[in-house]
mmCIF file of C-alpha atoms in Angstrom:
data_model
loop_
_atom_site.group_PDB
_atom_site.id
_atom_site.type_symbol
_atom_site.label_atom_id
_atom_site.label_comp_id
_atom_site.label_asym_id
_atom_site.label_seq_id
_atom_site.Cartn_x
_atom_site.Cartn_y
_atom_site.Cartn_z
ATOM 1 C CA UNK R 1 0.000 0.000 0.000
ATOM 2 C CA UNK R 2 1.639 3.368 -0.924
ATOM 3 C CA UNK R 3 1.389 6.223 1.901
ATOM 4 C CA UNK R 4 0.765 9.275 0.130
ATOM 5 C CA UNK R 5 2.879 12.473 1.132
ATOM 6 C CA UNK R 6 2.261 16.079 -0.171
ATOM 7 C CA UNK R 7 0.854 16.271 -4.008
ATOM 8 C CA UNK R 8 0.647 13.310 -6.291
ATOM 9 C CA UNK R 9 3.740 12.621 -8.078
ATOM 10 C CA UNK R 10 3.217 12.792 -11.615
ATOM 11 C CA UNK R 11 2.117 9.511 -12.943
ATOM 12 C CA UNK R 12 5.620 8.682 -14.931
ATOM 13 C CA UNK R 13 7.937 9.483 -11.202
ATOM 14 C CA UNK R 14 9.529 6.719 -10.700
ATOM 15 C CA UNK R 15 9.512 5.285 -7.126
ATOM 16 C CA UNK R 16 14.135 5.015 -7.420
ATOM 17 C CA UNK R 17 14.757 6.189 -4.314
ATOM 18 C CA UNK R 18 15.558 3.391 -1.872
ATOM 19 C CA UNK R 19 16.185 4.650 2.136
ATOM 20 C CA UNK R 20 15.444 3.308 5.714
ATOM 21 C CA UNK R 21 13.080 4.683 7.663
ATOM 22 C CA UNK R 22 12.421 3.879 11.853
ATOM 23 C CA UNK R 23 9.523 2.262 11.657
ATOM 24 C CA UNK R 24 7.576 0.251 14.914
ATOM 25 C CA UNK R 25 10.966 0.613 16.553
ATOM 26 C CA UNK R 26 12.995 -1.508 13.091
ATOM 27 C CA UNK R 27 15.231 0.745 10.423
ATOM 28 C CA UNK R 28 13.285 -0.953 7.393
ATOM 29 C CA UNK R 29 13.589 -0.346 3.607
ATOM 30 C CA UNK R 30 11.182 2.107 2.134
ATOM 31 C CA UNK R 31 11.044 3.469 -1.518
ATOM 32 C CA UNK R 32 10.061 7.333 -2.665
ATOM 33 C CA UNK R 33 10.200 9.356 -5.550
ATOM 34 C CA UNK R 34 12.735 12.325 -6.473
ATOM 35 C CA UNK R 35 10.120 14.679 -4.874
ATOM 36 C CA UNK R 36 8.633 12.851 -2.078
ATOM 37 C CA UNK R 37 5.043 12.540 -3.604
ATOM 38 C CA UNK R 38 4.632 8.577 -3.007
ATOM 39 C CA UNK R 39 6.219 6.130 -0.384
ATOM 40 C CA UNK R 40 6.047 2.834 -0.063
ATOM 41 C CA UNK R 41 7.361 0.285 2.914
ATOM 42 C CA UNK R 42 8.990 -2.726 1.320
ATOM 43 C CA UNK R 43 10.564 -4.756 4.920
ATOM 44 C CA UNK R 44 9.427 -5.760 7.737
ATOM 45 C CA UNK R 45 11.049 -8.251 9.492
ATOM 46 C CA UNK R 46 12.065 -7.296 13.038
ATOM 47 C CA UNK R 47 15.850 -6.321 12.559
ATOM 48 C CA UNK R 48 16.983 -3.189 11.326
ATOM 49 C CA UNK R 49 18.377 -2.629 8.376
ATOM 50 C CA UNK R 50 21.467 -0.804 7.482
ATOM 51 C CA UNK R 51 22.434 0.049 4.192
ATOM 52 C CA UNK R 52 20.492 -0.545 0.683
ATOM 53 C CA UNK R 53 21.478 -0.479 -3.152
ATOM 54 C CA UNK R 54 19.859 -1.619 -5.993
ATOM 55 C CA UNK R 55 19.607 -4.546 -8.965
ATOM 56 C CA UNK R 56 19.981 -3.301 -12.454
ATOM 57 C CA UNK R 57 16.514 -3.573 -13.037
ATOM 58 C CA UNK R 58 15.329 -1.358 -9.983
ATOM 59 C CA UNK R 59 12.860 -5.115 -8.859
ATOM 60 C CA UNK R 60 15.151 -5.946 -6.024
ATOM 61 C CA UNK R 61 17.466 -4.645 -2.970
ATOM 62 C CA UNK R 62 20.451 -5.763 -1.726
ATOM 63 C CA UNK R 63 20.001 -5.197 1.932
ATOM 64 C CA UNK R 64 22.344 -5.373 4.683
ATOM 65 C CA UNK R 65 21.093 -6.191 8.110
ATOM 66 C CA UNK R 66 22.419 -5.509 11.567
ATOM 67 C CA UNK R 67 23.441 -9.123 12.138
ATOM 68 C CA UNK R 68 26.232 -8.908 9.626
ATOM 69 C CA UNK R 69 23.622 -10.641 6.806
ATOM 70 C CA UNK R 70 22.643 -9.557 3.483
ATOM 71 C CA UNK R 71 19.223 -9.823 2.552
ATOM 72 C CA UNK R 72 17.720 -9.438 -1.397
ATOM 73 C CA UNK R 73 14.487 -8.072 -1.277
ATOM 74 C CA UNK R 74 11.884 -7.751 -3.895
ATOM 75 C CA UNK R 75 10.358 -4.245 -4.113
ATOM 76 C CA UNK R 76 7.121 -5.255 -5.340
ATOM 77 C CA UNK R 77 6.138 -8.202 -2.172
ATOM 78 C CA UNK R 78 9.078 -7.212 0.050
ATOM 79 C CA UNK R 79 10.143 -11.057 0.543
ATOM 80 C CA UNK R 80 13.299 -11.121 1.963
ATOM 81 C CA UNK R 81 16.369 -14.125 0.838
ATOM 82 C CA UNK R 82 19.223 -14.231 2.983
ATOM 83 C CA UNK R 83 22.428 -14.814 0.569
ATOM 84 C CA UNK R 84 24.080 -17.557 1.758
ATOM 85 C CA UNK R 85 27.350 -16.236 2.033
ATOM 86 C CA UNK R 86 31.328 -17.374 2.925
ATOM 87 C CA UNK R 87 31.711 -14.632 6.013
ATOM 88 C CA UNK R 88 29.825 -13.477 8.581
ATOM 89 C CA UNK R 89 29.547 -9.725 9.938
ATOM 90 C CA UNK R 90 29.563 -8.372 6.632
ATOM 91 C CA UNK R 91 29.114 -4.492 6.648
ATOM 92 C CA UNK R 92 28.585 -1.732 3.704
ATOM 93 C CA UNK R 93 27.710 -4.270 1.406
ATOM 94 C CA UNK R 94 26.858 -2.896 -2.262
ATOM 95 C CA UNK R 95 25.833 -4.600 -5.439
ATOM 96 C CA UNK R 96 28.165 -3.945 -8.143
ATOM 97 C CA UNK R 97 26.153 -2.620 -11.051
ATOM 98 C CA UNK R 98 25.773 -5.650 -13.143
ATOM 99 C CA UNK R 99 24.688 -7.221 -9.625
ATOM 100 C CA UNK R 100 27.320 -9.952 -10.142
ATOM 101 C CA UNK R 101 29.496 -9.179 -7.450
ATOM 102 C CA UNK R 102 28.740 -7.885 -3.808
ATOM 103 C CA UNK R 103 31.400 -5.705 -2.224
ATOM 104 C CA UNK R 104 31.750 -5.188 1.590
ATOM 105 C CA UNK R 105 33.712 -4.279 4.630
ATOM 106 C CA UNK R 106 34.800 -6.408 7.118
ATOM 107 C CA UNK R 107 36.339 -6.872 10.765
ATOM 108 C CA UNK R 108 38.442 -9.586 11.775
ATOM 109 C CA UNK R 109 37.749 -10.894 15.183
ATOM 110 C CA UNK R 110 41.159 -10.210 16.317
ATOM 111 C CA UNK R 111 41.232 -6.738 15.064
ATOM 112 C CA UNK R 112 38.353 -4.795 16.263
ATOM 113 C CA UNK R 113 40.365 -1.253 14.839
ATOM 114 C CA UNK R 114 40.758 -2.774 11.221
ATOM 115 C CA UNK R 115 38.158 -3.269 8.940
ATOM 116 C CA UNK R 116 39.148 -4.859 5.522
ATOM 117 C CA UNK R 117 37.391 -4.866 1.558
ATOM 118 C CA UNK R 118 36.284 -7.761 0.172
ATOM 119 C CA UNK R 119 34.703 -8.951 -2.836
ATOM 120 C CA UNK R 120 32.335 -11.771 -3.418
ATOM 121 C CA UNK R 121 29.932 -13.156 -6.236
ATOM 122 C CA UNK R 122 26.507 -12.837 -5.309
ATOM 123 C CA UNK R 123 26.272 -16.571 -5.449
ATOM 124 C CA UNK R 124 28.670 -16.949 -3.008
ATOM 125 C CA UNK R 125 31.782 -18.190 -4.773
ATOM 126 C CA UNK R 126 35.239 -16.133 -5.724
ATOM 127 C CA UNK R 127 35.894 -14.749 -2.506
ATOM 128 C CA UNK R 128 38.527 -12.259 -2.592
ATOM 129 C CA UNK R 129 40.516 -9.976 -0.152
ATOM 130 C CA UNK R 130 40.990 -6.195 -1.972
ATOM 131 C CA UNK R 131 43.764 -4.465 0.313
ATOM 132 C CA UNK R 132 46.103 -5.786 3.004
ATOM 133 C CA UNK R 133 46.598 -2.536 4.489
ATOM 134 C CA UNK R 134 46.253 -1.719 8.746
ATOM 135 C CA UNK R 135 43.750 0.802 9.895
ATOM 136 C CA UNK R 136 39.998 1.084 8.374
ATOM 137 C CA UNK R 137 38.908 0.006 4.771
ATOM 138 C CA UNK R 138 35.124 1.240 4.606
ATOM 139 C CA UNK R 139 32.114 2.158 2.533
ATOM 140 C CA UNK R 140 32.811 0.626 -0.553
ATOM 141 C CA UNK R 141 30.698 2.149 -3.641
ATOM 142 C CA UNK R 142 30.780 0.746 -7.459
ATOM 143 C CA UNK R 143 31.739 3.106 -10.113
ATOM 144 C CA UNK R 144 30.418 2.511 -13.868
ATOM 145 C CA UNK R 145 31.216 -1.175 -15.828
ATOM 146 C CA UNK R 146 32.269 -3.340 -12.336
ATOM 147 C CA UNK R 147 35.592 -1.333 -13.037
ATOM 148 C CA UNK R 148 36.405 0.351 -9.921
ATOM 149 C CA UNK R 149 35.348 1.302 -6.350
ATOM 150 C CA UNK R 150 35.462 4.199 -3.908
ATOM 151 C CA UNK R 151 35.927 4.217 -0.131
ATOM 152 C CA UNK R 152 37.124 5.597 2.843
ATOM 153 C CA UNK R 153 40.748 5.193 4.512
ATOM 154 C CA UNK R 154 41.914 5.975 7.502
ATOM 155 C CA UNK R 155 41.975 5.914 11.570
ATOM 156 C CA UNK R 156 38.967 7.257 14.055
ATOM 157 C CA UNK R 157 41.360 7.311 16.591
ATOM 158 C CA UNK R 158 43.675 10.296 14.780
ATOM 159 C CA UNK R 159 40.159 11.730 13.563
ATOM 160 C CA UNK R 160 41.656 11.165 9.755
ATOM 161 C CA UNK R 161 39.878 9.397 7.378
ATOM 162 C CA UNK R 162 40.261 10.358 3.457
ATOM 163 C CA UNK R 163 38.370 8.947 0.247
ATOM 164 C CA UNK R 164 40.811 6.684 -1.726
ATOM 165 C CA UNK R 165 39.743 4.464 -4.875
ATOM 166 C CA UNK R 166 40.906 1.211 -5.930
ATOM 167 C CA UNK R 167 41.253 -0.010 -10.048
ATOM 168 C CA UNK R 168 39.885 -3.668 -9.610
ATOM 169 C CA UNK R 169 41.923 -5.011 -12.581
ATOM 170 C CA UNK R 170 45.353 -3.738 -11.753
ATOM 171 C CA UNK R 171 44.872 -3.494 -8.218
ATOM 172 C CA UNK R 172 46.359 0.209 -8.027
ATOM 173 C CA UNK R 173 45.166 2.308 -4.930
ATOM 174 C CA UNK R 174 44.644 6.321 -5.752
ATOM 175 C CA UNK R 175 44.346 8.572 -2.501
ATOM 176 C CA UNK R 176 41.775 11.347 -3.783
ATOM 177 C CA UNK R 177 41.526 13.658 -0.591
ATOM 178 C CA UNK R 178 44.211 14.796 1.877
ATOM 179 C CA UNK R 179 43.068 17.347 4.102
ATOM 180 C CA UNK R 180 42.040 17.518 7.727
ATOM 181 C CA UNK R 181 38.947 15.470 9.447
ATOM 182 C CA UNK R 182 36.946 12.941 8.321
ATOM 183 C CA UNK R 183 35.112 11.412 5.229
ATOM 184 C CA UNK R 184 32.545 9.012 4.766
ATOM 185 C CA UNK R 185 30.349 7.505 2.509
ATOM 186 C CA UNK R 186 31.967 8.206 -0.863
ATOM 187 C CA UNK R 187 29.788 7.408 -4.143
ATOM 188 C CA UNK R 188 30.723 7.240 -7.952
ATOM 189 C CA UNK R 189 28.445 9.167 -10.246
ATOM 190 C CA UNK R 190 27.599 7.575 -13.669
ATOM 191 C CA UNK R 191 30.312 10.446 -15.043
ATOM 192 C CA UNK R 192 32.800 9.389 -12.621
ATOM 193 C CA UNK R 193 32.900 12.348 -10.253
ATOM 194 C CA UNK R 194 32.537 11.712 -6.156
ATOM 195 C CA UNK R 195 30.497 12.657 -4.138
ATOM 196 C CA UNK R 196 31.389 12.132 -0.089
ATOM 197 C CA UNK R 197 30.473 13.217 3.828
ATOM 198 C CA UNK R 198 32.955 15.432 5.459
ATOM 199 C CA UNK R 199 33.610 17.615 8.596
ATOM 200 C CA UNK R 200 36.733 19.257 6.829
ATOM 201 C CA UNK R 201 34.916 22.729 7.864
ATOM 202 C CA UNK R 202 33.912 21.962 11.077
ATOM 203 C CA UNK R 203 30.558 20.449 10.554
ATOM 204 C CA UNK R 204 29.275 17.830 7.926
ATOM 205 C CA UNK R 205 28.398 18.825 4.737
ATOM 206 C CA UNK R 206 28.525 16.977 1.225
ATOM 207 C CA UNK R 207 31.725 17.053 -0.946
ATOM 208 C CA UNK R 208 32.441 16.214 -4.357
ATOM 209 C CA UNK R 209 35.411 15.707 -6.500
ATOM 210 C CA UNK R 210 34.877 15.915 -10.265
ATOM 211 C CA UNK R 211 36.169 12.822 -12.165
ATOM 212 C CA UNK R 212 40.390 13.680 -12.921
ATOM 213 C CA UNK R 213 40.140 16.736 -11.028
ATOM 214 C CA UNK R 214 42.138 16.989 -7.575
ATOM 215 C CA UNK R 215 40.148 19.962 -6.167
ATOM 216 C CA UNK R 216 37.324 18.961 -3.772
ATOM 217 C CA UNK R 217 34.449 21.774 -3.241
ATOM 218 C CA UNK R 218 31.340 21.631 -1.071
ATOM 219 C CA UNK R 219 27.784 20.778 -2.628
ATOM 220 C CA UNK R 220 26.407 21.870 0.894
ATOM 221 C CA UNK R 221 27.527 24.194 3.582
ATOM 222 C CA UNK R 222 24.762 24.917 6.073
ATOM 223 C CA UNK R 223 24.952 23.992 9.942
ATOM 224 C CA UNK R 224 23.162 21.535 9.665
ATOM 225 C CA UNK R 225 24.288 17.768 9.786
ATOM 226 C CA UNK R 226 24.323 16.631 5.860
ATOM 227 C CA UNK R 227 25.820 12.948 5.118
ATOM 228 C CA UNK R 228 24.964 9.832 2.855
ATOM 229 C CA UNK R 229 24.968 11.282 -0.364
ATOM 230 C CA UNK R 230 23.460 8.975 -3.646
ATOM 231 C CA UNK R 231 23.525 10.081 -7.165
ATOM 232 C CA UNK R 232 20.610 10.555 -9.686
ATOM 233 C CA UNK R 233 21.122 8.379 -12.271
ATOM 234 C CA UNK R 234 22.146 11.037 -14.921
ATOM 235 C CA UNK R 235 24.659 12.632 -11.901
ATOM 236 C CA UNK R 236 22.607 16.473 -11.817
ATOM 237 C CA UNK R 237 21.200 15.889 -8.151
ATOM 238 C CA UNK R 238 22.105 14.554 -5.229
ATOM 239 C CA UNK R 239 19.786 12.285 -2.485
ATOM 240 C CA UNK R 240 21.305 12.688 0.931
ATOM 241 C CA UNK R 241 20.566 12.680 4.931
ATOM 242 C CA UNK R 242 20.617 15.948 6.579
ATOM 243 C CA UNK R 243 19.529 16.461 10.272
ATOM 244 C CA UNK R 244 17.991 19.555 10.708
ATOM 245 C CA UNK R 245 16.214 21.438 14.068
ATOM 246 C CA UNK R 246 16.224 17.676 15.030
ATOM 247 C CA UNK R 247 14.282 16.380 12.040
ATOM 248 C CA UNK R 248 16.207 12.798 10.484
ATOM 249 C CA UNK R 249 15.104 13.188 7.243
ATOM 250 C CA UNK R 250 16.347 12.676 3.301
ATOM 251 C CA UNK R 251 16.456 15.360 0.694
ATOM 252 C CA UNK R 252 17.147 15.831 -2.492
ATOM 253 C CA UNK R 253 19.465 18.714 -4.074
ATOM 254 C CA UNK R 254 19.856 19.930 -7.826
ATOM 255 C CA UNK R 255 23.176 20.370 -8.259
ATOM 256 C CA UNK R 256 22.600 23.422 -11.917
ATOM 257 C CA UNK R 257 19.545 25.426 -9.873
ATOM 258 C CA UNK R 258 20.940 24.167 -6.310
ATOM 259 C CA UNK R 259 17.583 24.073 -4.825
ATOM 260 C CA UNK R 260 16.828 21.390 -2.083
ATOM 261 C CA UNK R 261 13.705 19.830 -0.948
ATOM 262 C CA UNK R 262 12.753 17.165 1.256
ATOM 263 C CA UNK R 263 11.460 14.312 0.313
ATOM 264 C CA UNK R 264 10.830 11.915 3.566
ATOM 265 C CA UNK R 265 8.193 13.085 6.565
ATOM 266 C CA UNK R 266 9.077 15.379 9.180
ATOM 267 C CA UNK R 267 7.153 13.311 11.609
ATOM 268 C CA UNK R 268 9.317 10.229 10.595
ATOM 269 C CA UNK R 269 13.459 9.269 11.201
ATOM 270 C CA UNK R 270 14.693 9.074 7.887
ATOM 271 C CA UNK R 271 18.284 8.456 6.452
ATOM 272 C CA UNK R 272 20.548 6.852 4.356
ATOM 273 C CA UNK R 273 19.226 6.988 0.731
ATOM 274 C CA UNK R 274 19.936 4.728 -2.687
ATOM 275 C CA UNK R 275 19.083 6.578 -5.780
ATOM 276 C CA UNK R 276 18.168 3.465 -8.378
ATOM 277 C CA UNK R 277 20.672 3.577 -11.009
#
């Protein structure tokens, strides 16, 4: 059943938008619109969920849960399939965008402080370790063609984390950001620029770095808190959490006009968006 927010979307909106919204105490999986005209609750189970992305053709989710399992879901019944998978405690987990490979984060046991990448076929087979580095490997995002991914690099405990990508054929590491603070939550557009979290300034806005450019510049700078940044698919706007006067909600920004609207309730705890790609 769709909830209906604000004035009917027009009848072509897609609902692409994938985010998790605190609902009867869970983080579950809802879907929206670019303008926050239609929403629609597609999990329910009674764990919360904690990061989404997309299939190829916008009918599933890849769902991470806050056991360390990844879920698909289907969008139109909301069943849930735990992928039977070669680790446990899986975090970050993102399709890659032919949806034949699912990359992640992961903590050793023995290493609560280090957090590793990994790579693994969405049928469970060709497990394979991306970086042997110390310190934290995190928030791995696909760019275009399965070619590359973004993510962040660092150490919480010398507040320094910067967004670094990695070449997944030749296995070369490029650091893109070098300045004070810390990043998060780095995403490719489908043109190859970046778009990531950082409190650089002093408080969190949204950064970007245009594809083989080396000059990062802020898409927001308000007071408020402004994280989680996905990509439209044709890369002009931006979904992304901001917490304003206490409200947890998701909005969406138009990077040529840069307008911004909200598009989840101000009655509701929203965050963490997935634009469909």
């Amino acid at each position: 059943m769709l909830l209906l927010v604000g004035q009917a979307a027009h009848a072509s909106e897609p609902l692409d938008i994938a985010y998790l919204r605190l609902t009867d105490g869970y983080w579950q999986a809802w879907v929206t619109d670019s303008q926050g005209s239609k929403h629609k609750q597609i999990t329910r189970s009674p764990i919360d969920k904690t990061r989404l992305s997309w299939s190829k053709d916008r009918q599933e989710l890849l769902c991470n849960r806050n056991d360390g399992s990844i879920a698909r879901v289907s969008v139109s019944n909301g069943k849930e399939t735990r992928l039977t998978l070669p680790m446990k405690g899986m975090l970050d987990a993102q399709w890659s965008p032919d949806n034949q490979w699912i990359a992640y984060s992961h903590s050793p046991e023995a290493s609560p402080d280090t957090n590793d990448l990994w790579m693994v076929r969405t049928n469970g087979k060709d497990l394979r370790k991306l970086n042997n580095k110390p310190r934290l490997q995190l928030m791995p995002s696909w760019g275009a063609r399965n070619k590359m991914l973004v993510y962040t690099s660092g150490t919480l405990k010398k507040r320094k984390m910067d967004i670094w990508t990695l070449d997944l054929k030749t296995g070369s590491k490029n650091q893109l950001t070098a300045s004070a603070g810390l990043k998060f939550d780095p995403v490719f557009s489908s043109q190859g620029d970046v778009a990531y979290a950082s409190n650089q300034n002093g408080n969190y806005d949204i950064w970007m770095i245009k594809k083989n450019e080396h000059q990062p510049f802020a898409l927001t700078d308000t007071p408020a808190y402004e994280a989680q940044p996905s990509w439209s698919p044709d890369g002009t706007r931006i979904a992304y959490y901001a917490l304003i006067d206490g409200k947890r909600r998701v909005w969406v920004k138009d990077l040529s006009s840069g307008k911004a609207h909200a598009v989840t309730p101000a009655d509701s705890f929203s965050r963490y968006p997935a634009w469909g790609h």
